[in-house]
Structures are given as C-alpha cells and as structure tokens.
mmCIF file of C-alpha atoms and ligand atoms in Angstrom:
data_model
loop_
_atom_site.group_PDB
_atom_site.id
_atom_site.type_symbol
_atom_site.label_atom_id
_atom_site.label_comp_id
_atom_site.label_asym_id
_atom_site.label_seq_id
_atom_site.Cartn_x
_atom_site.Cartn_y
_atom_site.Cartn_z
ATOM 1 C CA UNK D 265 122.605 38.904 -88.907
ATOM 2 C CA UNK D 266 124.388 41.547 -90.949
ATOM 3 C CA UNK D 267 128.048 42.626 -90.974
ATOM 4 C CA UNK D 268 129.241 45.048 -93.702
ATOM 5 C CA UNK D 269 126.652 47.196 -95.494
ATOM 6 C CA UNK D 270 128.718 48.377 -98.481
ATOM 7 C CA UNK D 271 130.066 47.159 -101.809
ATOM 8 C CA UNK D 272 133.212 45.126 -101.028
ATOM 9 C CA UNK D 273 136.556 46.113 -102.608
ATOM 10 C CA UNK D 274 137.338 44.497 -105.979
ATOM 11 C CA UNK D 275 140.007 42.248 -104.449
ATOM 12 C CA UNK D 276 137.784 41.040 -101.576
ATOM 13 C CA UNK D 277 137.921 37.314 -100.809
ATOM 14 C CA UNK D 278 134.875 35.027 -100.673
ATOM 15 C CA UNK D 279 134.383 35.469 -96.917
ATOM 16 C CA UNK D 280 134.407 39.260 -97.119
ATOM 17 C CA UNK D 281 131.993 39.195 -100.067
ATOM 18 C CA UNK D 282 129.631 36.898 -98.155
ATOM 19 C CA UNK D 283 129.706 39.275 -95.150
ATOM 20 C CA UNK D 284 129.029 42.365 -97.318
ATOM 21 C CA UNK D 285 125.625 43.465 -98.549
ATOM 22 C CA UNK D 286 125.374 46.454 -100.880
ATOM 23 C CA UNK D 287 123.283 49.408 -99.664
ATOM 24 C CA UNK D 288 121.007 48.845 -102.684
ATOM 25 C CA UNK D 289 120.307 45.206 -101.746
ATOM 26 C CA UNK D 290 119.913 46.139 -98.090
ATOM 27 C CA UNK D 291 117.267 48.698 -99.043
ATOM 28 C CA UNK D 292 115.438 46.092 -101.165
ATOM 29 C CA UNK D 293 115.353 43.798 -98.137
ATOM 30 C CA UNK D 294 114.013 46.559 -95.888
ATOM 31 C CA UNK D 295 111.301 47.369 -98.444
ATOM 32 C CA UNK D 296 110.356 43.682 -98.572
ATOM 33 C CA UNK D 297 110.184 43.436 -94.770
ATOM 34 C CA UNK D 298 107.985 46.522 -94.619
ATOM 35 C CA UNK D 299 105.625 45.296 -97.349
ATOM 36 C CA UNK D 300 105.421 41.872 -95.684
ATOM 37 C CA UNK D 301 104.270 43.540 -92.478
ATOM 38 C CA UNK D 302 107.386 43.177 -90.326
ATOM 39 C CA UNK D 303 108.111 45.704 -87.561
ATOM 40 C CA UNK D 304 111.581 45.954 -86.071
ATOM 41 C CA UNK D 305 111.978 45.605 -82.321
ATOM 42 C CA UNK D 306 115.063 45.649 -80.098
ATOM 43 C CA UNK D 307 116.586 42.835 -78.048
ATOM 44 C CA UNK D 308 115.301 44.737 -75.000
ATOM 45 C CA UNK D 309 111.760 44.408 -76.379
ATOM 46 C CA UNK D 310 112.274 40.680 -76.987
ATOM 47 C CA UNK D 311 113.526 39.970 -73.476
ATOM 48 C CA UNK D 312 110.761 42.024 -71.832
ATOM 49 C CA UNK D 313 108.301 39.979 -73.867
ATOM 50 C CA UNK D 314 109.880 36.617 -72.999
ATOM 51 C CA UNK D 315 110.362 37.301 -69.295
ATOM 52 C CA UNK D 316 107.431 39.572 -68.418
ATOM 53 C CA UNK D 317 104.931 39.179 -71.223
ATOM 54 C CA UNK D 318 105.233 42.647 -72.734
ATOM 55 C CA UNK D 319 103.391 42.711 -76.036
ATOM 56 C CA UNK D 320 105.165 42.664 -79.392
ATOM 57 C CA UNK D 321 103.990 43.656 -82.872
ATOM 58 C CA UNK D 322 102.466 40.849 -84.930
ATOM 59 C CA UNK D 323 105.563 40.190 -87.072
ATOM 60 C CA UNK D 324 108.569 41.359 -85.056
ATOM 61 C CA UNK D 325 112.111 41.313 -86.439
ATOM 62 C CA UNK D 326 115.447 42.268 -84.865
ATOM 63 C CA UNK D 327 118.078 43.521 -87.317
ATOM 64 C CA UNK D 328 121.555 42.917 -85.871
ATOM 65 C CA UNK D 329 124.900 44.198 -87.138
ATOM 66 C CA UNK D 330 128.169 42.747 -85.843
ATOM 67 C CA UNK D 331 131.593 44.435 -85.597
ATOM 68 C CA UNK D 332 130.572 48.120 -85.898
ATOM 69 C CA UNK D 333 131.872 48.881 -89.391
ATOM 70 C CA UNK D 334 131.762 52.554 -90.412
ATOM 71 C CA UNK D 335 129.539 51.607 -93.376
ATOM 72 C CA UNK D 336 126.827 50.759 -90.826
ATOM 73 C CA UNK D 337 126.845 54.452 -89.920
ATOM 74 C CA UNK D 338 127.260 55.687 -93.503
ATOM 75 C CA UNK D 339 124.623 53.482 -95.172
ATOM 76 C CA UNK D 340 122.633 51.201 -92.849
ATOM 77 C CA UNK D 341 121.666 53.881 -90.335
ATOM 78 C CA UNK D 342 120.207 56.199 -92.967
ATOM 79 C CA UNK D 343 118.315 53.404 -94.748
ATOM 80 C CA UNK D 344 116.922 52.015 -91.501
ATOM 81 C CA UNK D 345 115.581 55.444 -90.566
ATOM 82 C CA UNK D 346 114.248 56.094 -94.064
ATOM 83 C CA UNK D 347 112.118 52.939 -93.869
ATOM 84 C CA UNK D 348 111.139 53.202 -90.223
ATOM 85 C CA UNK D 349 113.306 50.404 -88.812
ATOM 86 C CA UNK D 350 115.639 50.232 -85.865
ATOM 87 C CA UNK D 351 118.887 48.244 -85.753
ATOM 88 C CA UNK D 352 120.977 46.635 -83.002
ATOM 89 C CA UNK D 353 124.724 47.181 -83.409
ATOM 90 C CA UNK D 354 127.471 45.206 -81.640
ATOM 91 C CA UNK D 355 130.763 46.998 -81.048
ATOM 92 C CA UNK D 356 134.335 45.807 -80.624
ATOM 93 C CA UNK D 357 135.277 48.787 -78.512
ATOM 94 C CA UNK D 358 139.072 48.602 -78.939
ATOM 95 C CA UNK D 359 138.397 49.704 -82.522
ATOM 96 C CA UNK D 360 136.547 52.853 -81.378
ATOM 97 C CA UNK D 361 139.256 53.542 -78.788
ATOM 98 C CA UNK D 362 141.937 53.254 -81.494
ATOM 99 C CA UNK D 363 139.965 55.458 -83.960
ATOM 100 C CA UNK D 364 140.286 52.844 -86.683
ATOM 101 C CA UNK D 365 138.891 54.396 -89.887
ATOM 102 C CA UNK D 366 137.053 51.245 -91.035
ATOM 103 C CA UNK D 367 134.926 51.231 -87.848
ATOM 104 C CA UNK D 368 132.324 53.697 -86.591
ATOM 105 C CA UNK D 369 133.566 56.336 -84.155
ATOM 106 C CA UNK D 370 132.255 57.021 -80.664
ATOM 107 C CA UNK D 371 130.614 60.156 -82.120
ATOM 108 C CA UNK D 372 128.811 57.972 -84.685
ATOM 109 C CA UNK D 373 127.646 55.685 -81.857
ATOM 110 C CA UNK D 374 126.201 58.568 -79.854
ATOM 111 C CA UNK D 375 124.454 59.995 -82.931
ATOM 112 C CA UNK D 376 122.938 56.624 -83.882
ATOM 113 C CA UNK D 377 121.814 55.932 -80.326
ATOM 114 C CA UNK D 378 120.119 59.331 -80.174
ATOM 115 C CA UNK D 379 118.449 58.351 -83.460
ATOM 116 C CA UNK D 380 116.883 55.264 -81.868
ATOM 117 C CA UNK D 381 119.463 52.540 -82.557
ATOM 118 C CA UNK D 382 120.317 49.889 -79.930
ATOM 119 C CA UNK D 383 123.914 49.013 -78.988
ATOM 120 C CA UNK D 384 125.515 45.907 -77.539
ATOM 121 C CA UNK D 385 129.023 44.620 -76.889
ATOM 122 C CA UNK D 386 130.971 42.244 -79.149
ATOM 123 C CA UNK D 387 134.015 41.935 -76.823
ATOM 124 C CA UNK D 388 136.958 44.299 -76.400
ATOM 125 C CA UNK D 389 139.062 43.103 -79.328
ATOM 126 C CA UNK D 390 137.219 40.225 -81.013
ATOM 127 C CA UNK D 391 139.292 37.469 -79.389
ATOM 128 C CA UNK D 392 138.188 33.848 -79.032
ATOM 129 C CA UNK D 393 136.631 33.741 -75.554
ATOM 130 C CA UNK D 394 136.705 29.969 -75.097
ATOM 131 C CA UNK D 395 138.914 28.353 -72.422
ATOM 132 C CA UNK D 396 139.956 31.695 -70.907
ATOM 133 C CA UNK D 397 140.423 32.798 -67.294
ATOM 134 C CA UNK D 398 137.688 34.699 -65.474
ATOM 135 C CA UNK D 399 139.893 37.808 -65.259
ATOM 136 C CA UNK D 400 140.444 37.780 -69.004
ATOM 137 C CA UNK D 401 136.713 37.311 -69.642
ATOM 138 C CA UNK D 402 135.804 40.178 -67.315
ATOM 139 C CA UNK D 403 138.175 42.403 -69.307
ATOM 140 C CA UNK D 404 136.601 41.289 -72.619
ATOM 141 C CA UNK D 405 132.995 41.415 -71.391
ATOM 142 C CA UNK D 406 132.691 44.123 -68.742
ATOM 143 C CA UNK D 407 135.200 46.535 -70.335
ATOM 144 C CA UNK D 408 133.303 47.129 -73.607
ATOM 145 C CA UNK D 409 130.007 47.258 -71.739
ATOM 146 C CA UNK D 410 131.233 50.095 -69.509
ATOM 147 C CA UNK D 411 132.827 51.920 -72.461
ATOM 148 C CA UNK D 412 129.547 51.916 -74.414
ATOM 149 C CA UNK D 413 127.443 52.822 -71.368
ATOM 150 C CA UNK D 414 129.683 55.813 -70.705
ATOM 151 C CA UNK D 415 128.855 57.165 -74.193
ATOM 152 C CA UNK D 416 125.171 56.299 -74.574
ATOM 153 C CA UNK D 417 124.323 56.848 -70.895
ATOM 154 C CA UNK D 418 122.095 53.788 -70.779
ATOM 155 C CA UNK D 419 122.646 50.191 -69.600
ATOM 156 C CA UNK D 420 124.052 47.727 -72.163
ATOM 157 C CA UNK D 421 122.312 44.363 -71.756
ATOM 158 C CA UNK D 422 123.283 42.269 -74.774
ATOM 159 C CA UNK D 423 126.421 40.610 -76.079
ATOM 160 C CA UNK D 424 127.351 39.064 -79.401
ATOM 161 C CA UNK D 425 129.955 36.281 -79.134
ATOM 162 C CA UNK D 426 133.011 37.005 -81.330
ATOM 163 C CA UNK D 427 132.831 34.532 -84.239
ATOM 164 C CA UNK D 428 129.939 32.914 -82.358
ATOM 165 C CA UNK D 429 132.380 31.090 -80.024
ATOM 166 C CA UNK D 430 131.660 30.630 -76.307
ATOM 167 C CA UNK D 431 131.637 28.156 -73.439
ATOM 168 C CA UNK D 432 129.922 27.865 -70.040
ATOM 169 C CA UNK D 433 132.461 30.177 -68.376
ATOM 170 C CA UNK D 434 131.685 32.960 -70.868
ATOM 171 C CA UNK D 435 127.969 32.666 -70.088
ATOM 172 C CA UNK D 436 128.692 32.678 -66.324
ATOM 173 C CA UNK D 437 130.684 35.925 -66.610
ATOM 174 C CA UNK D 438 127.987 37.510 -68.803
ATOM 175 C CA UNK D 439 125.344 36.611 -66.215
ATOM 176 C CA UNK D 440 127.436 37.961 -63.332
ATOM 177 C CA UNK D 441 127.978 41.195 -65.290
ATOM 178 C CA UNK D 442 124.174 41.608 -65.511
ATOM 179 C CA UNK D 443 123.803 40.993 -69.191
ATOM 180 C CA UNK D 444 120.302 39.849 -70.130
ATOM 181 C CA UNK D 445 121.268 37.755 -73.124
ATOM 182 C CA UNK D 446 123.668 37.022 -75.943
ATOM 183 C CA UNK D 447 123.351 36.309 -79.645
ATOM 184 C CA UNK D 448 125.047 33.441 -81.442
ATOM 185 C CA UNK D 449 125.580 32.405 -85.047
ATOM 186 C CA UNK D 450 123.268 29.402 -84.620
ATOM 187 C CA UNK D 451 120.657 29.569 -87.353
ATOM 188 C CA UNK D 452 117.080 30.066 -86.290
ATOM 189 C CA UNK D 453 114.242 32.443 -85.487
ATOM 190 C CA UNK D 454 112.578 30.836 -82.479
ATOM 191 C CA UNK D 455 113.419 32.416 -79.115
ATOM 192 C CA UNK D 456 112.727 31.218 -75.581
ATOM 193 C CA UNK D 457 113.264 32.634 -72.098
ATOM 194 C CA UNK D 458 115.020 29.343 -71.303
ATOM 195 C CA UNK D 459 117.976 30.146 -73.549
ATOM 196 C CA UNK D 460 118.661 33.903 -73.356
ATOM 197 C CA UNK D 461 122.421 33.349 -73.845
ATOM 198 C CA UNK D 462 121.904 31.239 -76.957
ATOM 199 C CA UNK D 463 119.777 33.524 -79.125
ATOM 200 C CA UNK D 464 119.596 32.362 -82.725
ATOM 201 C CA UNK D 465 119.870 34.450 -85.885
ATOM 202 C CA UNK D 466 119.411 34.139 -89.636
ATOM 203 C CA UNK D 467 122.652 34.840 -91.518
ATOM 204 C CA UNK D 468 122.205 37.230 -94.447
ATOM 205 C CA UNK D 469 124.567 36.381 -97.325
ATOM 206 C CA UNK D 470 125.980 39.172 -99.502
ATOM 207 C CA UNK D 471 125.530 37.201 -102.721
ATOM 208 C CA UNK D 472 121.883 36.307 -102.130
ATOM 209 C CA UNK D 473 119.189 37.649 -104.430
ATOM 210 C CA UNK D 474 116.065 39.168 -102.900
ATOM 211 C CA UNK D 475 114.236 35.913 -103.692
ATOM 212 C CA UNK D 476 116.818 33.887 -101.770
ATOM 213 C CA UNK D 477 116.563 36.313 -98.834
ATOM 214 C CA UNK D 478 112.770 35.938 -98.792
ATOM 215 C CA UNK D 479 112.979 32.121 -99.034
ATOM 216 C CA UNK D 480 115.513 32.028 -96.191
ATOM 217 C CA UNK D 481 113.386 34.203 -93.888
ATOM 218 C CA UNK D 482 110.269 32.162 -94.581
ATOM 219 C CA UNK D 483 112.096 28.857 -94.131
ATOM 220 C CA UNK D 484 113.321 29.755 -90.634
ATOM 221 C CA UNK D 485 110.060 31.421 -89.624
ATOM 222 C CA UNK D 486 107.507 28.946 -90.865
ATOM 223 C CA UNK D 487 108.975 25.652 -92.144
ATOM 224 C CA UNK D 488 111.705 24.995 -89.594
ATOM 225 C CA UNK D 489 109.332 25.435 -86.648
HETATM 226 ZN ZN1 LIG F 653 132.354 39.766 -85.253
#
C-alpha cells in the first residue's frame, strides 16, 4: 500500500512523511522485488485466480496506490514501467473533476491505463462512508466508478475504502454496483475468495530503510501465515 511517491515538503508533518516514499527508495524496492523473483499482477488477476482458478506467477505481488497523487504519474508510473511492473491506482474522482494540481489529471489516467496500469475507485471525495444512507453511498461508490469507466473504456471492479473505513452497508452497495472486491488497511498478505471485500495489504512506510521493507514483506508473507 503506497500513497505519495515523492520527497515530502520540508514542513511536512509526521503523517505526510510516513505516507511519502521518495522515488529513489521506491526504485530500490522495485529492484529488490524483481531480484527476489516477484511478478506484479492486478486485482483482476487475483480475483480470477481465487474464483475460477486462473494461474498466477509463482511470487505474485499487487502494488496499490491510494488517492491518485500527481507524483504517481510523474515518478511511480515511469519507474514501474522501467522495471517491468504494473500498479493499481485508486482515484478520488472529485479531484480529477476539479483539476486539482496535486492529483493526476484525467489525461494522466488515460495515458497510464494505456500503458498497462489498473484503476479503481476510492470514493467521490474521500468521505467517511460509515453510517451513511444508501443514496449517499451510491453517489460515493457508483459515481466515481462511472467517471473512471467513461475515460478508460473498461469496467472498474475494485474499490479502496477511504481511510480504510467501512460497514456492512458499504459492502452491500459495492456488491449491488457489481464491484468484485475492495481493499482495506488491514495488514496482511493472505487472500481468500471468502473475503473479497476485506482484502488485506502491507503498509509501506516512508521512513523505512530497504532492510525494514524486506523484513516487513517477509514477515507478512512467511511468518504471519
Ligand atoms: Zn485515501
């Protein structure tokens, strides 16, 4: 689970620094993953494997990016392609609609999708979706899905809960809107067809050294299971 891929501003607070990985560190991590034999897949690939037994590479990894920051286009996209990886990016589509400079544009989205990147929805405006009416949830869940589909001309099947917060009603609306699954901020690397709306991730911390990154990956992959 990545967020910003850039060097944070000098006055950034601890949260922003934790969410930000420098392009240099990100490239080190990609090089490690490649040398360790990992191959990136998409959430589509994962769900086709879990539900219908499609085969996966021996060491599959899904690289997710929340919020759709413009640095994902400027730095992550190029580095992913350079090292032969694909990424899955979750958009808060109000930010594209408003042309906010700190977020990727619709043109960036189309270019990255053409370049092999996967896109999902991360709500319309990053609101807390818990304890909301069905109408409100449809607006937050179906709206961004349709906006992305209109640009990439392909179905959007995955959702990332804003701030990882959700309840049963959110899952019910996602299911009725024909989403296949959703990713959380629960830590883990073991996925099951029983819990497609509670997919786990490993949080990548901006301050972590490469050694800490490697230890974290191996802990969740091999020790925790
Ligand atoms: Zn977010």
